[in-house]
XYZ file of C-alpha atoms in Angstrom:
344
model
C -43.965 -26.755 141.151
C -44.717 -23.639 139.058
C -45.239 -23.795 135.297
C -41.833 -22.420 134.360
C -40.109 -25.040 136.511
C -42.323 -27.716 134.993
C -41.479 -26.750 131.418
C -37.806 -26.452 132.315
C -37.923 -30.001 133.615
C -39.536 -31.103 130.375
C -36.748 -29.462 128.424
C -34.060 -31.390 130.286
C -32.755 -34.743 129.119
C -29.966 -36.161 127.095
C -26.963 -34.091 125.948
C -28.031 -31.709 123.222
C -31.359 -31.012 124.915
C -32.992 -27.608 124.752
C -32.057 -26.989 128.372
C -28.365 -27.617 127.643
C -28.433 -25.257 124.675
C -30.182 -22.507 126.656
C -27.596 -22.760 129.409
C -24.778 -22.566 126.868
C -26.278 -19.327 125.569
C -26.684 -17.862 129.039
C -30.475 -17.893 128.745
C -32.755 -18.734 131.644
C -35.166 -21.672 131.460
C -37.915 -19.430 132.783
C -37.588 -17.022 129.879
C -37.678 -19.899 127.402
C -40.771 -21.329 129.114
C -42.563 -18.022 128.726
C -41.569 -17.873 125.055
C -42.915 -21.378 124.459
C -46.224 -20.473 126.120
C -46.544 -17.337 123.990
C -46.132 -19.486 120.871
C -48.608 -22.186 121.858
C -51.819 -20.243 122.469
C -51.993 -18.405 119.096
C -51.728 -21.847 117.467
C -54.687 -23.140 119.471
C -52.663 -25.026 122.074
C -53.784 -24.649 125.692
C -51.365 -25.811 128.379
C -52.105 -27.276 131.819
C -50.192 -28.994 134.599
C -52.004 -31.286 137.044
C -50.885 -32.653 140.391
C -51.458 -36.388 140.602
C -51.432 -36.307 144.396
C -54.448 -33.974 144.619
C -55.940 -34.338 141.123
C -56.017 -30.538 140.910
C -54.580 -28.213 138.288
C -51.522 -26.279 139.417
C -51.314 -24.334 136.156
C -53.740 -23.541 133.336
C -53.124 -21.168 130.446
C -55.548 -18.339 129.713
C -56.995 -20.225 126.734
C -57.918 -23.179 128.914
C -59.578 -20.854 131.418
C -61.690 -19.418 128.596
C -62.499 -22.915 127.370
C -64.057 -23.801 130.708
C -65.653 -20.340 130.919
C -63.478 -19.105 133.769
C -63.438 -15.432 132.815
C -62.723 -13.997 136.256
C -60.872 -16.900 137.882
C -58.481 -19.680 136.964
C -58.737 -23.442 136.722
C -55.856 -23.585 139.186
C -57.062 -25.424 142.261
C -59.911 -27.141 140.398
C -60.089 -30.840 139.586
C -61.720 -32.612 136.649
C -64.635 -33.509 138.932
C -65.384 -29.772 139.204
C -65.286 -29.315 135.432
C -66.629 -32.437 133.722
C -69.218 -35.191 133.806
C -68.436 -38.472 135.566
C -67.757 -40.485 132.398
C -65.487 -37.737 131.091
C -63.525 -37.701 134.358
C -63.023 -41.472 134.150
C -61.734 -41.188 130.575
C -59.219 -38.552 131.698
C -57.987 -40.726 134.557
C -57.507 -43.782 132.342
C -55.248 -41.872 129.979
C -53.292 -40.266 132.825
C -52.638 -43.684 134.308
C -51.347 -44.862 130.922
C -49.038 -41.832 130.705
C -47.484 -42.548 134.103
C -47.181 -46.266 133.361
C -45.514 -45.703 129.979
C -43.470 -42.671 131.074
C -43.865 -41.318 127.593
C -45.880 -38.864 125.505
C -49.450 -40.065 124.975
C -51.988 -38.481 122.593
C -55.697 -39.077 123.157
C -59.026 -37.685 121.997
C -61.813 -36.591 124.329
C -65.383 -35.412 123.779
C -66.604 -33.046 126.483
C -69.916 -31.312 127.044
C -69.174 -27.625 127.582
C -71.883 -24.996 127.734
C -74.472 -27.504 126.558
C -72.471 -28.393 123.445
C -70.415 -31.488 122.684
C -66.871 -30.501 121.725
C -63.898 -32.586 120.614
C -60.317 -32.186 121.831
C -56.955 -33.763 121.189
C -54.911 -33.840 124.391
C -51.181 -34.568 124.413
C -49.782 -35.533 127.825
C -46.268 -36.027 129.181
C -45.181 -36.979 132.732
C -43.314 -34.383 134.804
C -41.419 -36.313 137.440
C -43.453 -38.673 139.615
C -46.149 -36.257 140.737
C -47.289 -34.108 137.819
C -48.600 -34.397 134.254
C -48.352 -31.660 131.655
C -51.048 -31.589 128.968
C -51.513 -29.623 125.767
C -55.135 -29.220 124.636
C -56.173 -28.577 121.043
C -59.806 -28.306 119.951
C -60.887 -30.421 116.966
C -64.649 -29.797 116.996
C -64.825 -28.019 113.636
C -62.364 -30.454 112.091
C -64.514 -33.359 113.269
C -67.606 -31.707 111.791
C -65.836 -31.300 108.434
C -64.709 -34.924 108.530
C -68.278 -36.023 109.272
C -69.708 -33.979 106.393
C -67.021 -35.311 104.048
C -67.755 -38.891 105.097
C -71.465 -38.465 104.378
C -70.678 -36.933 100.977
C -68.354 -39.832 100.108
C -71.027 -42.343 101.103
C -73.539 -40.607 98.820
C -71.034 -40.639 95.937
C -70.392 -44.341 96.512
C -74.110 -45.140 96.363
C -74.523 -43.088 93.184
C -71.587 -44.825 91.511
C -72.944 -48.253 92.418
C -76.376 -47.326 91.031
C -74.863 -46.003 87.795
C -72.868 -49.187 87.274
C -75.921 -51.372 87.884
C -77.917 -49.424 85.285
C -75.051 -49.617 82.794
C -74.728 -53.380 83.161
C -78.448 -53.820 82.619
C -78.387 -51.705 79.462
C -75.307 -53.477 78.021
C -76.379 -57.073 78.534
C -75.497 -59.123 75.454
C -73.423 -56.326 73.895
C -70.131 -58.251 74.081
C -68.557 -55.638 76.359
C -66.618 -56.273 79.531
C -69.066 -56.426 82.414
C -66.831 -54.504 84.846
C -65.437 -51.671 82.713
C -68.078 -51.437 79.996
C -65.345 -51.556 77.318
C -64.741 -53.984 74.467
C -62.513 -57.017 75.074
C -59.221 -58.314 73.669
C -60.726 -59.959 70.583
C -62.320 -56.698 69.424
C -59.089 -54.832 70.149
C -56.987 -57.213 68.028
C -59.431 -56.863 65.106
C -59.507 -53.077 65.433
C -55.700 -52.877 65.599
C -55.334 -54.890 62.379
C -57.912 -52.685 60.625
C -56.180 -49.530 61.837
C -52.791 -50.759 60.587
C -54.299 -51.656 57.211
C -56.110 -48.310 56.893
C -53.099 -46.256 57.953
C -50.798 -48.159 55.582
C -53.107 -47.609 52.598
C -53.772 -43.950 53.382
C -50.209 -43.154 54.578
C -51.344 -41.791 57.904
C -50.432 -42.403 61.541
C -52.268 -43.579 64.628
C -51.342 -44.060 68.267
C -51.533 -47.065 70.555
C -51.793 -46.443 74.320
C -51.526 -49.132 76.972
C -52.880 -48.213 80.412
C -52.359 -50.060 83.679
C -53.819 -49.462 87.120
C -51.149 -48.619 89.677
C -51.110 -50.582 92.963
C -53.803 -49.767 95.497
C -52.952 -47.324 98.306
C -51.874 -49.025 101.522
C -54.929 -47.792 103.422
C -57.313 -49.787 101.190
C -55.270 -52.978 100.772
C -57.666 -54.750 103.153
C -60.469 -54.021 100.647
C -58.501 -55.390 97.701
C -61.240 -57.175 95.717
C -63.919 -54.514 96.148
C -61.409 -51.710 95.643
C -60.111 -53.262 92.409
C -63.687 -53.568 91.176
C -64.379 -49.877 91.826
C -61.086 -48.827 90.204
C -61.813 -50.829 87.055
C -65.320 -49.369 86.881
C -63.952 -45.866 87.374
C -61.310 -46.205 84.678
C -63.952 -47.602 82.331
C -66.112 -44.517 82.918
C -63.169 -42.208 82.260
C -62.186 -43.955 79.024
C -65.746 -44.024 77.707
C -66.093 -40.301 78.406
C -62.720 -39.297 76.946
C -62.456 -41.230 73.672
C -63.930 -40.247 70.311
C -66.310 -42.410 68.313
C -63.488 -43.218 65.870
C -61.171 -44.385 68.687
C -61.252 -47.791 70.370
C -60.899 -48.302 74.124
C -60.711 -51.939 75.275
C -59.855 -54.021 78.311
C -57.077 -56.375 77.248
C -55.973 -57.861 80.594
C -56.839 -58.153 84.257
C -55.654 -54.599 84.949
C -54.520 -53.608 81.458
C -56.382 -51.404 78.986
C -55.602 -50.328 75.431
C -56.710 -47.283 73.454
C -56.323 -46.845 69.692
C -56.320 -43.177 68.698
C -57.118 -43.047 64.988
C -55.275 -40.467 62.895
C -53.360 -39.139 65.911
C -49.597 -38.620 66.114
C -47.300 -39.258 69.047
C -47.257 -35.690 70.407
C -51.039 -35.310 70.284
C -51.541 -38.752 71.831
C -49.190 -37.866 74.669
C -51.027 -34.596 75.338
C -54.414 -36.322 75.365
C -53.262 -39.100 77.672
C -51.599 -36.647 80.029
C -54.895 -34.775 80.208
C -56.702 -38.048 80.920
C -54.170 -38.935 83.635
C -54.712 -35.583 85.350
C -58.483 -35.994 85.190
C -58.224 -39.467 86.708
C -56.176 -38.125 89.620
C -59.013 -35.744 90.490
C -61.760 -38.369 90.213
C -63.443 -39.476 93.411
C -63.873 -43.246 93.448
C -65.234 -44.477 96.755
C -65.295 -47.854 98.477
C -66.670 -48.167 102.009
C -66.289 -44.431 102.528
C -62.633 -44.281 101.390
C -61.413 -42.361 98.330
C -59.221 -44.678 96.229
C -57.224 -42.006 94.333
C -57.187 -43.467 90.803
C -53.585 -43.659 89.585
C -52.467 -44.882 86.138
C -49.293 -45.782 84.269
C -49.446 -45.239 80.498
C -47.219 -46.198 77.596
C -47.720 -44.449 74.239
C -46.463 -45.704 70.851
C -47.280 -44.592 67.309
C -47.597 -46.222 63.897
C -45.471 -46.147 61.809
C -42.907 -43.936 63.617
C -42.392 -46.123 66.679
C -42.966 -49.393 64.802
C -44.620 -50.512 61.568
C -45.507 -54.056 62.613
C -48.261 -55.115 65.025
C -46.003 -57.128 67.332
C -43.330 -54.425 67.466
C -45.915 -51.719 68.165
C -47.399 -53.676 71.075
C -43.940 -54.461 72.432
C -42.927 -50.790 72.291
C -46.063 -49.663 74.145
C -45.526 -52.417 76.742
C -41.927 -51.315 77.294
C -43.103 -47.723 77.756
C -45.700 -48.701 80.361
C -43.099 -50.755 82.231
C -40.854 -47.693 82.310
C -43.746 -45.623 83.738
C -44.225 -48.234 86.459
C -40.477 -48.347 87.145
C -40.558 -44.581 87.753
C -43.210 -45.026 90.422
C -46.420 -44.928 88.396
C -48.911 -42.135 87.719
C -46.986 -41.168 84.573
C -47.288 -41.119 80.786
C -44.184 -42.422 78.976
C -43.526 -42.232 75.232
C -42.017 -45.209 73.462
C -38.745 -44.171 71.786
C -38.665 -43.698 68.028
C -35.869 -45.797 66.495
C -33.083 -43.761 64.940
C -33.477 -43.489 61.189
C -37.110 -44.718 61.155
C -39.225 -43.560 58.246
C -42.958 -42.903 58.109
């Protein structure tokens, strides 16, 4: 079986297959096979066809020949035993057996020693009839190296964040702050809100109330729920402490709910500042067991006295806004509506 016949066989199948379309256009399968091969190699895909009866390659693209340092000859006629170490040959055979048993496309990763260097490959295999397997090779060595470097960097960041939080907790013992986030608690927030309402009423000025909620954890870290939630709360605490003025108040008012009072700030300015904070949080790296958590927040913004002039109404308006942000999918800042005809 030559390579063009092999690819043509792979094209065949149910009605609407590539083979059917080519025939309807009066195009030969061989020409299409050559076109497919010319597309694969520039994209780093090296094609091979192996005979299961002999274990030898009946076709190998030029890129695969170069990979195994066959500059003046071809892999055709060679077997894996001629090219690889014993353990590598066994790994190849196990996957090939799975391909023939499943009669389906199988993707596997292999690490081979070539030219004294360990290199990583992703190999996609598909059965061709009962006697041949077609494989597409793609090297992932550099990608693996980048992933390894990134993993080490994330582990270092995680250790640094843990150390910073331990030092913070030690320095804040007895301060009345929340142990996890480093922010003040609900009692301090309620007192500060009453003082801000009183001050703004007497001085005829406005202030903004922002409620912030953590969005649900990404699916890939759900199995680390407790530890991941801890890291997210610590991370949000760091962001709020770094992005609020001395005259503002940032507090933890629920299990995953935070509140920020922005003194002397109107609705438009509050929205701009919270949108900036949301964008900064998206770019923060918060790590748990080597995984980046991707901090995502929903925020509801209300203002006094334009949104509401009573404490309960102001809180209710901000809560409704945060629920709307969550309803839209999270990672958003939503303004509470200003009632028609409201007066400062």
